[in-house]
Short mmCIF file of C-alpha atoms in Angstrom, two decimals:
data_model
loop_
_atom_site.label_atom_id
_atom_site.label_comp_id
_atom_site.label_asym_id
_atom_site.label_seq_id
_atom_site.Cartn_x
_atom_site.Cartn_y
_atom_site.Cartn_z
CA MET A 248 0.14 0.04 -0.03
CA SER A 249 1.30 3.55 -0.75
CA ALA A 250 -1.79 5.53 -0.04
CA LYS A 251 -5.31 4.84 1.02
CA ASN A 252 -7.70 7.66 -0.06
CA MET A 253 -10.86 7.36 2.19
CA LEU A 254 -14.15 9.38 1.98
CA PHE A 255 -16.57 9.01 5.02
CA SER A 256 -19.94 10.51 4.37
CA GLY A 257 -23.40 10.59 6.06
CA PHE A 258 -25.85 12.81 7.96
CA GLY A 259 -24.42 15.38 10.46
CA GLY A 260 -24.61 13.73 14.10
CA GLN A 261 -23.73 10.25 12.83
CA GLY A 262 -20.08 10.67 13.84
CA ILE A 263 -18.64 10.70 10.48
CA LEU A 264 -15.87 13.17 11.21
CA PHE A 265 -15.10 11.24 14.58
CA ALA A 266 -14.81 7.99 12.53
CA GLY A 267 -12.48 9.81 10.03
CA LYS A 268 -10.28 11.24 12.80
CA PHE A 269 -10.03 7.76 14.45
CA ILE A 270 -8.81 6.22 11.24
CA ALA A 271 -6.28 9.21 10.73
CA TYR A 272 -4.96 8.76 14.43
CA LYS A 273 -4.64 5.00 14.04
CA GLY A 274 -2.37 5.91 10.93
CA LEU A 275 -0.47 8.51 12.82
CA ILE A 276 0.23 5.82 15.51
CA GLU A 277 1.40 3.51 12.97
CA ASP A 278 3.96 5.99 11.54
CA LYS A 279 2.00 6.84 8.47
CA GLN A 280 1.57 10.04 6.80
CA VAL A 281 -2.04 11.21 7.33
CA SER A 282 -4.45 14.16 6.62
CA TRP A 283 -8.04 14.80 7.58
CA LEU A 284 -10.11 17.29 5.89
CA PRO A 285 -13.93 17.89 6.76
CA SER A 286 -16.60 19.32 4.57
CA TYR A 287 -17.58 22.64 6.59
CA GLY A 288 -20.04 24.09 4.31
CA PRO A 289 -23.79 24.87 5.01
CA GLU A 290 -24.24 21.24 3.76
CA MET A 291 -23.37 20.10 7.25
CA ARG A 292 -26.31 21.55 8.58
CA GLY A 293 -28.97 18.85 7.73
CA GLY A 294 -27.45 17.41 4.58
CA THR A 295 -24.33 15.48 3.93
CA ALA A 296 -21.34 15.72 6.37
CA SER A 297 -18.21 14.14 4.78
CA CYS A 298 -14.52 13.97 5.34
CA SER A 299 -11.49 13.10 3.44
CA VAL A 300 -8.93 11.09 5.06
CA ILE A 301 -5.61 9.87 3.46
CA VAL A 302 -3.33 7.24 5.17
CA SER A 303 -0.07 7.05 3.18
CA ASP A 304 3.28 5.62 3.43
CA THR A 305 4.71 8.76 1.44
CA PRO A 306 3.88 12.47 2.17
CA VAL A 307 0.39 13.51 1.54
CA GLY A 308 -0.02 15.87 -1.49
CA SER A 309 -3.60 17.02 -2.05
CA PRO A 310 -5.63 16.50 1.13
CA ILE A 311 -8.93 16.58 -0.86
CA VAL A 312 -10.20 12.98 -1.84
CA SER A 313 -12.38 13.37 -4.95
CA ASN A 314 -12.03 9.72 -6.13
CA PRO A 315 -11.80 7.42 -2.90
CA ASP A 316 -10.39 4.15 -2.83
CA ILE A 317 -12.60 3.70 0.10
CA LEU A 318 -16.12 4.96 0.52
CA VAL A 319 -18.14 4.88 3.73
CA ALA A 320 -21.69 5.63 3.01
CA MET A 321 -23.90 6.12 6.04
CA ASN A 322 -26.88 7.26 4.32
CA LEU A 323 -28.66 7.40 0.80
CA PRO A 324 -27.69 10.88 -0.34
CA SER A 325 -24.01 10.01 0.43
CA LEU A 326 -24.14 6.81 -1.56
CA ASP A 327 -26.07 8.80 -4.52
CA ARG A 328 -23.55 11.45 -4.33
CA PHE A 329 -20.09 9.36 -4.09
CA GLU A 330 -20.79 5.97 -5.72
CA ASP A 331 -19.58 7.03 -9.02
CA LYS A 332 -16.61 8.73 -7.72
CA VAL A 333 -14.85 5.59 -6.12
CA VAL A 334 -12.08 4.24 -8.08
CA SER A 335 -12.54 0.98 -10.03
CA GLY A 336 -11.51 -1.94 -7.65
CA GLY A 337 -12.17 0.29 -4.71
CA MET A 338 -14.37 -0.68 -1.65
CA ILE A 339 -17.81 0.70 -0.52
CA PHE A 340 -18.97 0.38 3.01
CA ALA A 341 -22.66 1.03 3.31
CA ASP A 342 -25.02 1.16 6.26
CA SER A 343 -27.71 -1.07 5.05
CA THR A 344 -30.15 -0.05 7.77
CA LEU A 345 -30.46 3.37 6.21
CA ILE A 346 -29.74 2.62 2.51
CA GLU A 347 -32.26 0.30 0.89
CA ARG A 348 -30.92 0.28 -2.45
CA LYS A 349 -27.89 -1.76 -3.52
CA VAL A 350 -24.78 -0.31 -5.25
CA GLU A 351 -25.10 -0.29 -9.06
CA ARG A 352 -21.49 -0.69 -9.91
CA ASP A 353 -19.78 -4.16 -10.44
CA ASP A 354 -16.27 -2.89 -10.47
CA VAL A 355 -16.00 -2.22 -6.67
CA LYS A 356 -16.09 -4.49 -3.66
CA VAL A 357 -19.36 -3.63 -1.59
CA PHE A 358 -19.99 -4.38 2.02
CA TYR A 359 -23.46 -3.92 3.41
CA ILE A 360 -23.55 -3.65 7.11
CA PRO A 361 -26.87 -2.92 9.05
CA ALA A 362 -24.62 -0.88 11.47
CA THR A 363 -27.46 1.53 12.76
CA LYS A 364 -29.69 -1.53 13.59
CA MET A 365 -26.66 -3.38 15.13
CA ALA A 366 -25.89 -0.27 17.18
CA SER A 367 -29.38 -0.04 18.52
CA ASP A 368 -29.90 -3.88 19.20
CA GLU A 369 -26.78 -3.85 21.37
CA LYS A 370 -27.72 -0.46 23.10
CA LEU A 371 -24.52 1.16 21.49
CA GLY A 372 -26.31 4.32 20.96
CA ASN A 373 -24.98 6.10 18.01
CA LEU A 374 -21.91 4.05 17.40
CA ALA A 375 -23.04 2.76 14.00
CA ASN A 376 -19.96 4.80 12.88
CA MET A 377 -17.45 2.64 14.74
CA ILE A 378 -19.23 -0.61 13.63
CA ILE A 379 -18.68 0.30 9.96
CA VAL A 380 -14.90 1.42 11.04
CA GLY A 381 -14.41 -2.09 12.42
CA LYS A 382 -15.58 -3.83 9.15
CA LEU A 383 -13.38 -1.44 7.21
CA LEU A 384 -10.46 -2.27 9.25
CA LYS A 385 -11.12 -5.87 8.93
CA GLU A 386 -11.50 -5.70 5.27
CA THR A 387 -8.35 -3.74 4.57
CA GLY A 388 -6.27 -5.77 6.76
CA ASP A 389 -5.69 -3.02 9.27
CA TYR A 390 -7.55 -4.51 12.25
CA THR A 391 -4.92 -4.71 15.12
CA GLU A 392 -6.27 -4.54 18.70
CA GLU A 393 -3.29 -2.70 20.02
CA GLY A 394 -3.53 -0.01 17.11
CA ILE A 395 -7.16 0.43 17.78
CA ARG A 396 -7.00 0.75 21.47
CA ALA A 397 -4.14 3.35 21.17
CA ALA A 398 -6.02 5.46 18.59
CA LEU A 399 -9.23 5.33 20.77
CA ASP A 400 -6.97 6.72 23.60
CA LYS A 401 -5.99 9.66 21.30
CA VAL A 402 -9.57 10.56 20.10
CA ILE A 403 -11.61 9.99 23.47
CA PRO A 404 -10.80 12.52 26.15
CA ALA A 405 -9.88 11.28 29.48
CA LYS A 406 -12.99 12.56 30.96
CA ARG A 407 -15.09 10.27 28.84
CA ALA A 408 -12.63 7.24 29.26
CA ASN A 409 -15.70 4.98 29.70
CA MET A 410 -16.52 5.38 26.20
CA LYS A 411 -13.51 3.71 25.12
CA ASP A 412 -14.53 0.09 25.85
CA VAL A 413 -17.97 0.78 24.23
CA ASN A 414 -16.29 2.03 21.22
CA PHE A 415 -13.97 -1.05 21.00
CA LYS A 416 -16.76 -3.37 21.30
CA ALA A 417 -18.47 -1.66 18.39
CA ILE A 418 -15.37 -1.86 16.15
CA GLN A 419 -15.07 -5.44 17.24
CA MET A 420 -18.66 -6.23 16.28
CA GLY A 421 -18.13 -4.62 12.84
CA ALA A 422 -15.12 -6.67 12.37
CA GLU A 423 -16.78 -10.08 13.34
CA PHE A 424 -19.93 -9.07 10.99
CA GLU A 425 -20.11 -11.46 7.97
CA MET B 262 11.03 14.68 19.95
CA ALA B 263 7.61 15.17 21.40
CA ASP B 264 4.74 13.21 20.04
CA LYS B 265 2.86 14.46 17.11
CA ILE B 266 -0.77 15.18 17.51
CA LEU B 267 -3.43 15.89 14.91
CA MET B 268 -4.49 19.39 14.91
CA LYS B 269 -6.51 21.70 12.57
CA GLY B 270 -4.65 24.22 10.90
CA ASN B 271 -6.45 26.88 12.79
CA GLU B 272 -5.77 25.42 16.18
CA ALA B 273 -2.11 24.92 15.21
CA ILE B 274 -1.86 28.71 14.47
CA ALA B 275 -3.34 29.58 17.85
CA ALA B 276 -1.10 27.01 19.85
CA ALA B 277 1.96 28.16 17.84
CA ALA B 278 1.25 31.81 18.62
CA ILE B 279 1.20 31.17 22.28
CA LYS B 280 4.37 29.20 22.13
CA ALA B 281 5.79 32.27 20.34
CA GLY B 282 4.88 34.35 23.33
CA CYS B 283 1.84 36.02 21.91
CA MET B 284 -0.33 36.66 25.08
CA HIS B 285 -2.82 38.86 23.41
CA TYR B 286 -5.42 38.03 21.05
CA PHE B 287 -8.32 40.34 19.54
CA GLY B 288 -10.68 39.02 17.16
CA TYR B 289 -14.27 38.59 15.71
CA PRO B 290 -15.76 35.30 14.77
CA ILE B 291 -15.73 34.38 10.88
CA THR B 292 -15.89 30.94 9.18
CA PRO B 293 -13.48 29.43 8.28
CA GLN B 294 -11.16 30.59 10.91
CA THR B 295 -13.26 30.51 14.09
CA GLU B 296 -11.30 27.77 15.81
CA ILE B 297 -8.47 30.35 16.26
CA ALA B 298 -10.60 32.50 18.47
CA ALA B 299 -12.08 29.36 20.02
CA TYR B 300 -8.89 28.14 20.99
CA MET B 301 -7.65 31.58 22.25
CA ALA B 302 -10.74 31.81 24.24
CA LYS B 303 -10.10 28.56 26.11
CA VAL B 304 -6.43 28.77 26.71
CA MET B 305 -5.62 32.66 27.22
CA PRO B 306 -7.59 33.04 30.51
CA LYS B 307 -5.68 29.98 31.95
CA ILE B 308 -2.19 31.30 31.17
CA GLY B 309 -2.82 34.98 32.29
CA GLY B 310 -3.12 36.18 28.68
CA THR B 311 -5.91 38.26 26.88
CA PHE B 312 -8.53 36.84 24.80
CA LEU B 313 -11.11 39.44 23.89
CA GLN B 314 -13.94 39.15 21.22
CA ALA B 315 -14.28 42.66 20.01
CA GLU B 316 -17.40 44.34 18.65
CA SER B 317 -16.03 44.36 15.24
CA GLU B 318 -13.09 43.57 13.20
CA ILE B 319 -12.25 47.28 13.25
CA ALA B 320 -12.16 47.50 16.97
CA ALA B 321 -10.04 44.26 17.06
CA ILE B 322 -7.29 45.65 14.76
CA ASN B 323 -7.22 48.80 16.78
CA MET B 324 -6.66 46.87 20.15
CA VAL B 325 -3.74 45.04 18.38
CA TYR B 326 -2.46 48.49 17.59
CA GLY B 327 -2.64 49.39 21.17
CA VAL B 328 -0.81 46.38 22.30
CA ALA B 329 1.83 46.43 19.73
CA SER B 330 2.45 50.05 20.81
CA ALA B 331 3.39 48.77 24.27
CA GLY B 332 5.88 46.31 22.76
CA LYS B 333 4.05 43.06 23.37
CA ARG B 334 3.73 40.33 20.73
CA VAL B 335 -0.11 40.45 19.72
CA MET B 336 -2.34 39.09 16.91
CA THR B 337 -5.66 39.10 15.25
CA SER B 338 -7.26 36.68 12.79
CA SER B 339 -9.99 36.73 10.25
CA SER B 340 -11.29 35.58 6.93
CA SER B 341 -11.44 37.68 3.70
CA PRO B 342 -14.21 40.25 4.38
CA GLY B 343 -13.07 40.62 7.91
CA VAL B 344 -9.55 41.45 6.82
CA SER B 345 -11.00 44.05 4.37
CA LEU B 346 -12.45 45.72 7.49
CA LYS B 347 -9.09 45.47 9.21
CA GLY B 348 -7.34 47.17 6.31
CA GLU B 349 -7.45 50.64 7.92
CA GLY B 350 -5.86 49.54 11.01
CA ILE B 351 -3.33 47.53 9.05
CA SER B 352 -2.36 50.51 7.08
CA TYR B 353 -1.94 52.58 10.50
CA LEU B 354 0.18 49.71 11.95
CA ALA B 355 2.57 50.18 8.95
CA GLY B 356 2.44 53.97 9.38
CA SER B 357 3.34 53.67 12.91
CA ASP B 358 6.13 50.84 12.25
CA LEU B 359 4.42 48.47 14.65
CA PRO B 360 5.03 44.74 14.74
CA ALA B 361 2.05 42.44 14.77
CA LEU B 362 0.56 39.30 13.35
CA VAL B 363 -2.70 39.26 11.23
CA VAL B 364 -3.88 35.84 9.94
CA ASN B 365 -6.08 35.58 6.90
CA VAL B 366 -7.83 32.34 6.41
CA GLN B 367 -9.18 33.14 2.96
CA ARG B 368 -12.69 32.48 1.74
CA GLY B 369 -14.46 33.15 -1.65
CA GLY B 370 -15.15 36.63 -2.75
CA PRO B 371 -15.71 39.35 -3.51
CA GLY B 372 -18.13 40.89 -0.97
CA LEU B 373 -19.47 38.60 1.58
CA GLY B 374 -18.76 35.82 -0.80
CA GLY B 375 -18.98 32.38 0.26
CA ILE B 376 -17.17 30.27 3.09
CA GLN B 377 -15.21 27.83 0.98
CA PRO B 378 -11.36 28.09 0.40
CA SER B 379 -10.03 30.73 -1.79
CA GLN B 380 -6.78 32.48 -2.68
CA SER B 381 -8.41 35.67 -4.01
CA ASP B 382 -6.82 37.99 -1.43
CA TYR B 383 -3.36 37.56 -3.07
CA PHE B 384 -3.32 41.10 -4.44
CA GLN B 385 -4.88 42.75 -1.08
CA SER B 386 -2.15 40.97 0.90
CA THR B 387 0.81 41.37 -1.25
CA ARG B 388 0.25 45.00 -2.14
CA GLY B 389 -0.62 45.97 1.26
CA GLY B 390 -4.31 45.93 1.50
CA GLY B 391 -5.03 49.34 2.99
CA HIS B 392 -4.12 52.83 1.82
CA GLY B 393 -0.70 54.22 1.42
CA ASP B 394 2.86 53.04 0.53
CA TYR B 395 3.45 49.96 2.63
CA HIS B 396 4.12 46.10 2.61
CA MET B 397 3.53 43.36 4.97
CA ILE B 398 5.60 40.22 4.92
CA VAL B 399 3.26 37.53 3.72
CA LEU B 400 3.52 33.99 4.62
CA ALA B 401 1.70 31.18 2.80
CA PRO B 402 1.49 27.81 4.70
CA ALA B 403 0.96 24.73 2.82
CA SER B 404 0.64 22.13 5.82
CA VAL B 405 -0.53 22.18 9.41
CA GLN B 406 3.09 22.05 10.48
CA GLU B 407 3.67 25.13 8.27
CA MET B 408 0.76 26.82 9.80
CA ALA B 409 2.50 26.53 13.14
CA GLU B 410 6.00 27.24 11.96
CA LEU B 411 5.04 30.36 9.82
CA THR B 412 3.24 31.86 12.77
CA VAL B 413 6.30 31.67 14.84
CA LYS B 414 8.27 33.06 11.77
CA GLY B 415 5.65 35.77 11.33
CA PHE B 416 6.16 37.10 15.00
CA GLU B 417 9.96 36.99 14.72
CA LEU B 418 10.10 38.84 11.42
CA ALA B 419 7.60 41.35 12.61
CA ASP B 420 9.56 42.26 15.48
CA LYS B 421 12.96 42.26 13.58
CA TYR B 422 11.74 44.73 10.95
CA ARG B 423 9.00 46.47 12.78
CA VAL B 424 6.27 45.44 10.13
CA THR B 425 3.17 43.59 10.03
CA SER B 426 3.38 39.98 9.15
CA MET B 427 0.33 38.12 7.60
CA VAL B 428 -0.18 34.43 7.50
CA LEU B 429 -2.14 33.84 4.33
CA ALA B 430 -3.94 30.52 4.56
CA ASP B 431 -7.18 29.39 3.01
CA GLY B 432 -10.14 27.26 4.26
CA THR B 433 -8.74 24.01 3.59
CA MET B 434 -5.50 24.76 5.51
CA GLY B 435 -7.48 26.19 8.38
CA GLN B 436 -9.91 23.24 8.49
CA MET B 437 -7.88 20.30 7.85
CA MET B 438 -5.99 18.08 10.47
CA GLU B 439 -2.47 16.66 9.91
CA PRO B 440 0.19 15.76 12.36
CA VAL B 441 2.05 18.74 13.90
CA SER B 442 4.39 19.20 16.90
CA ILE B 443 3.96 22.46 18.63
CA GLU B 444 6.43 21.59 21.52
CA ASP B 445 9.26 21.08 19.09
CA LEU B 446 8.86 24.67 17.51
CA GLU B 447 11.87 26.65 18.02
CA VAL B 448 11.12 30.23 19.20
CA LYS B 449 13.78 32.94 19.44
CA PRO B 450 13.21 35.35 22.31
CA ALA B 451 11.58 38.67 21.38
CA PRO B 452 14.09 41.51 20.84
CA GLU B 453 14.35 44.75 23.06
CA LYS B 454 11.80 47.29 21.88
CA PRO B 455 13.30 50.61 23.34
CA TRP B 456 10.54 52.49 21.18
CA ALA B 457 7.74 50.94 23.00
CA THR B 458 5.23 53.29 24.93
CA THR B 459 5.89 51.51 28.20
CA GLY B 460 6.05 54.54 30.44
CA THR B 461 9.10 56.75 31.10
CA GLN B 462 9.74 56.03 34.82
CA MET B 463 10.85 59.65 34.45
CA ALA B 464 14.21 58.12 33.03
CA ARG B 465 13.88 58.89 29.53
CA GLU B 466 12.28 60.76 26.71
CA HIS B 467 8.58 60.24 25.90
CA ASN B 468 8.35 57.38 22.99
CA ILE B 469 5.59 58.47 20.57
CA VAL B 470 3.70 55.94 18.27
CA ASN B 471 1.76 57.75 15.66
CA SER B 472 1.19 57.44 11.94
CA LEU B 473 0.24 61.24 11.43
CA SER B 474 2.89 63.31 9.92
CA LEU B 475 1.71 66.73 8.41
CA VAL B 476 5.02 67.82 7.12
CA PRO B 477 5.35 66.20 3.56
CA GLU B 478 9.18 66.47 3.62
CA GLU B 479 9.27 64.55 6.83
CA LEU B 480 6.49 61.99 5.61
CA GLU B 481 8.53 61.48 2.35
CA GLN B 482 11.55 60.65 4.29
CA LEU B 483 9.57 58.29 6.70
CA ASN B 484 8.43 56.53 3.48
CA PHE B 485 11.92 56.30 2.06
CA GLU B 486 13.27 54.79 5.29
CA ARG B 487 10.65 52.32 5.50
CA TYR B 488 11.24 51.33 1.85
CA ASP B 489 15.04 50.88 2.62
CA ARG B 490 13.89 48.24 5.32
CA TYR B 491 11.69 46.60 2.78
CA LYS B 492 14.73 46.35 0.55
CA VAL B 493 16.71 44.48 3.37
CA ILE B 494 13.56 42.14 3.86
CA GLU B 495 13.42 41.43 0.16
CA GLU B 496 17.29 40.67 -0.12
CA ASN B 497 17.17 38.42 3.13
CA GLU B 498 13.77 36.94 4.03
CA THR B 499 12.43 35.16 0.78
CA LEU B 500 11.34 31.60 1.38
CA TYR B 501 10.21 29.06 -1.15
CA GLU B 502 10.32 25.24 -2.03
CA GLU B 503 11.40 23.79 -5.31
CA TYR B 504 10.22 20.34 -6.41
CA LYS B 505 11.77 18.69 -9.50
CA VAL B 506 12.52 22.07 -11.15
CA ASP B 507 16.17 21.32 -12.14
CA ASP B 508 15.47 19.70 -15.49
CA ALA B 509 11.91 21.05 -15.95
CA ASP B 510 10.65 22.22 -19.38
CA ILE B 511 7.44 23.19 -17.59
CA VAL B 512 7.46 24.81 -14.30
CA ILE B 513 4.29 25.36 -12.01
CA ALA B 514 3.95 28.20 -9.63
CA ALA B 515 1.64 27.66 -6.89
CA PHE B 516 1.13 28.19 -3.08
CA GLY B 517 -0.79 26.91 -0.11
CA ILE B 518 -3.28 24.27 -1.15
CA ALA B 519 -2.85 24.91 -4.83
CA ALA B 520 0.83 23.71 -4.30
CA ARG B 521 -0.38 20.51 -2.75
CA VAL B 522 -2.80 19.88 -5.52
CA SER B 523 -0.12 20.74 -7.98
CA LYS B 524 2.39 18.41 -6.60
CA ASN B 525 0.06 15.41 -7.22
CA ALA B 526 -0.09 16.58 -10.88
CA VAL B 527 3.60 16.89 -11.32
CA ASP B 528 4.09 13.31 -10.13
CA GLU B 529 1.60 12.12 -12.51
CA ALA B 530 2.88 14.15 -15.44
CA ARG B 531 6.32 12.81 -14.63
CA LYS B 532 4.98 9.30 -14.95
CA LEU B 533 3.97 10.35 -18.47
CA GLY B 534 7.45 11.65 -19.10
CA ILE B 535 6.59 15.30 -19.13
CA LYS B 536 9.42 17.23 -17.54
CA VAL B 537 7.59 19.40 -15.06
CA GLY B 538 8.42 20.90 -11.72
CA LEU B 539 6.93 23.19 -9.19
CA ILE B 540 8.15 26.36 -7.24
CA ARG B 541 6.14 27.03 -4.33
CA PRO B 542 6.64 30.55 -3.04
CA ILE B 543 6.35 30.55 0.99
CA THR B 544 6.88 34.18 1.33
CA LEU B 545 4.40 35.85 -1.26
CA TRP B 546 5.74 39.13 -0.15
CA PRO B 547 8.77 39.40 -0.48
CA PHE B 548 8.11 37.29 -3.66
CA PRO B 549 10.89 34.71 -4.45
CA LYS B 550 11.96 36.09 -7.89
CA ALA B 551 15.17 34.37 -7.89
CA PRO B 552 14.16 30.69 -8.30
CA PHE B 553 11.58 31.87 -11.03
CA LYS B 554 14.34 33.74 -12.97
CA LYS B 555 16.76 30.90 -12.73
CA ALA B 556 14.14 28.28 -13.83
CA ALA B 557 13.28 30.61 -17.00
CA GLU B 558 16.80 29.92 -18.05
CA HIS B 559 15.85 26.29 -19.12
CA ALA B 560 11.99 26.15 -18.80
CA LYS B 561 9.92 26.67 -21.75
CA ALA B 562 6.62 27.53 -20.15
CA PHE B 563 5.35 28.43 -16.70
CA ILE B 564 1.82 27.56 -15.31
CA SER B 565 0.45 29.49 -12.48
CA VAL B 566 -2.07 27.44 -10.33
CA GLU B 567 -4.45 29.66 -8.14
CA LEU B 568 -7.73 29.55 -6.29
CA ASN B 569 -8.55 33.05 -7.83
CA MET B 570 -9.03 34.61 -11.33
CA GLY B 571 -5.25 34.90 -11.97
CA GLN B 572 -3.34 37.13 -9.24
CA MET B 573 0.10 35.57 -8.45
CA ILE B 574 0.53 35.05 -12.37
CA GLU B 575 1.46 38.80 -12.54
CA ASP B 576 4.48 38.24 -10.20
CA VAL B 577 5.57 35.19 -11.94
CA GLN B 578 5.42 37.15 -15.31
CA LEU B 579 7.47 39.94 -13.66
CA ALA B 580 9.93 37.45 -12.22
CA ILE B 581 10.63 35.81 -15.22
CA GLU B 582 10.64 39.08 -17.17
CA SER B 583 8.11 37.58 -19.61
CA LYS B 584 10.79 35.38 -21.09
CA CYS B 585 8.25 32.63 -21.84
CA PRO B 586 4.55 32.26 -21.74
CA VAL B 587 2.70 31.76 -18.36
CA THR B 588 -0.68 30.13 -18.52
CA LEU B 589 -3.33 30.30 -15.64
CA CYS B 590 -4.87 26.89 -14.26
CA ASN B 591 -7.44 28.13 -11.88
CA ARG B 592 -10.77 27.74 -10.02
CA ALA B 593 -12.53 30.71 -8.25
CA GLY B 594 -15.31 31.50 -5.95
CA GLY B 595 -14.47 28.72 -3.24
CA MET B 596 -13.71 25.81 -5.76
CA ILE B 597 -10.41 24.01 -5.79
CA PRO B 598 -8.80 22.80 -8.92
CA ASP B 599 -8.19 18.91 -8.78
CA PRO B 600 -5.04 17.24 -9.78
CA GLU B 601 -6.62 16.14 -13.04
CA GLN B 602 -7.36 19.70 -14.10
CA VAL B 603 -3.72 20.63 -13.52
CA LEU B 604 -2.46 17.62 -15.31
CA ASN B 605 -4.56 18.60 -18.22
CA SER B 606 -3.14 21.94 -18.11
CA ILE B 607 0.21 20.52 -18.07
CA LYS B 608 -0.42 18.20 -21.03
CA GLU B 609 -2.00 21.28 -23.01
CA VAL B 610 1.13 23.53 -22.41
CA ASN B 611 3.42 20.50 -23.21
CA GLY B 612 1.54 20.01 -26.45
CA GLY B 613 2.23 23.71 -27.26
CA ILE B 614 6.04 23.66 -26.64
CA ALA B 615 6.71 20.20 -28.20
#
């Protein structure tokens, strides 16, 4: 791998920016070059929120991901907007609780995860984002318990330390989901 | 070395300013730079510094004038429309030879414009921005680490030459997170400021800080002296980065986010066998003319990549003394060119010179 260009997208409030930040921190801890760029326009208020994350072995050029290798789509508008942008041979992770349609392309690997339902069944509140993150790490070969724990230590402030285990559980559930 | 952490560019500016000994911040919120004020609001009260949200940008810049007169490191930050409002105060700072730091995290204009990234305040920044004959030192970061480093540099240069420094960033630089180390930033101590209005203690003559000078012969002399200082700055303080320029037939000029996009395009074009390089001015004023002039000895064409309707392109043309054509590759109004657009521009120019 030289660089993974990732795009996280969904509604505001789904933890899109947090999920991206977690992935960036995990990369940083593992001595990768990383960048994280949020959408900050009026679109964040009610429409799609998204962030570009790049994890690379070499210095990151443009931090803007227009054609992702990996797309995380947590709602239908996100999939509608970005499906065609994913590079051929790329991956799409879709929250199938909220996205009823299937991905139309056949040149990308698609993973449907009913993350919102799984989170609600397991009383994991709004951690659908981290369930998808778990699946993403598993499928990209980046799932390491040590790295995940270290990254959670970075993104969750000390005063909310009790959230670390819950986040870890969500990630684990995603990774184990077939 | 201290651990690197992820920070937004805006936060890195604020943290670096404090590290540089800036204990006084005055501002008024505006997207996309509000995190600077937010950081200052959180930290300054804890360390005995000043955070003040002024009633307007004009008030804020005049508060900066006050603290600068007293010889302390001080800053304000805003985004394009807000910086226009500060223009008068920036001119007064120049007229009074006061060191200060102004940060502009640009957004699309003119007018109230939008809130997406832009570089359309290049003319405003590099030509002064307010009225009168003057310059600011204009620093253009292209990474979060540089947002921090150039903030420190801005304070140091401002003190050294008694000028205002501007960090000229854009919405992407302000909003993006990258690894940064604040602890490892090297800060030179601020120099003595014998001119500062700190009270005479009945031991010296009064110091007067003022931009009013009604005798034209004297005002002319002040302008001459100021421009002598600018000349020293032009000779000693230009900063730039070169990327694959040595054998380049085509040289791209780009700063900030445009330079990062262009770097991707340079790598792609090189794979196609096109000899292209990049000069990234880090100081926009003083503009690094020398590397452009040198590149023009072997390059056949230049491309200026900008997030505006073509502003820096004029400095590129001047620097290469119009020896070869300069093409503009741009987006405006808050849009950002993607590497593909830059690559297409490279291919087009390459076709023209082959």
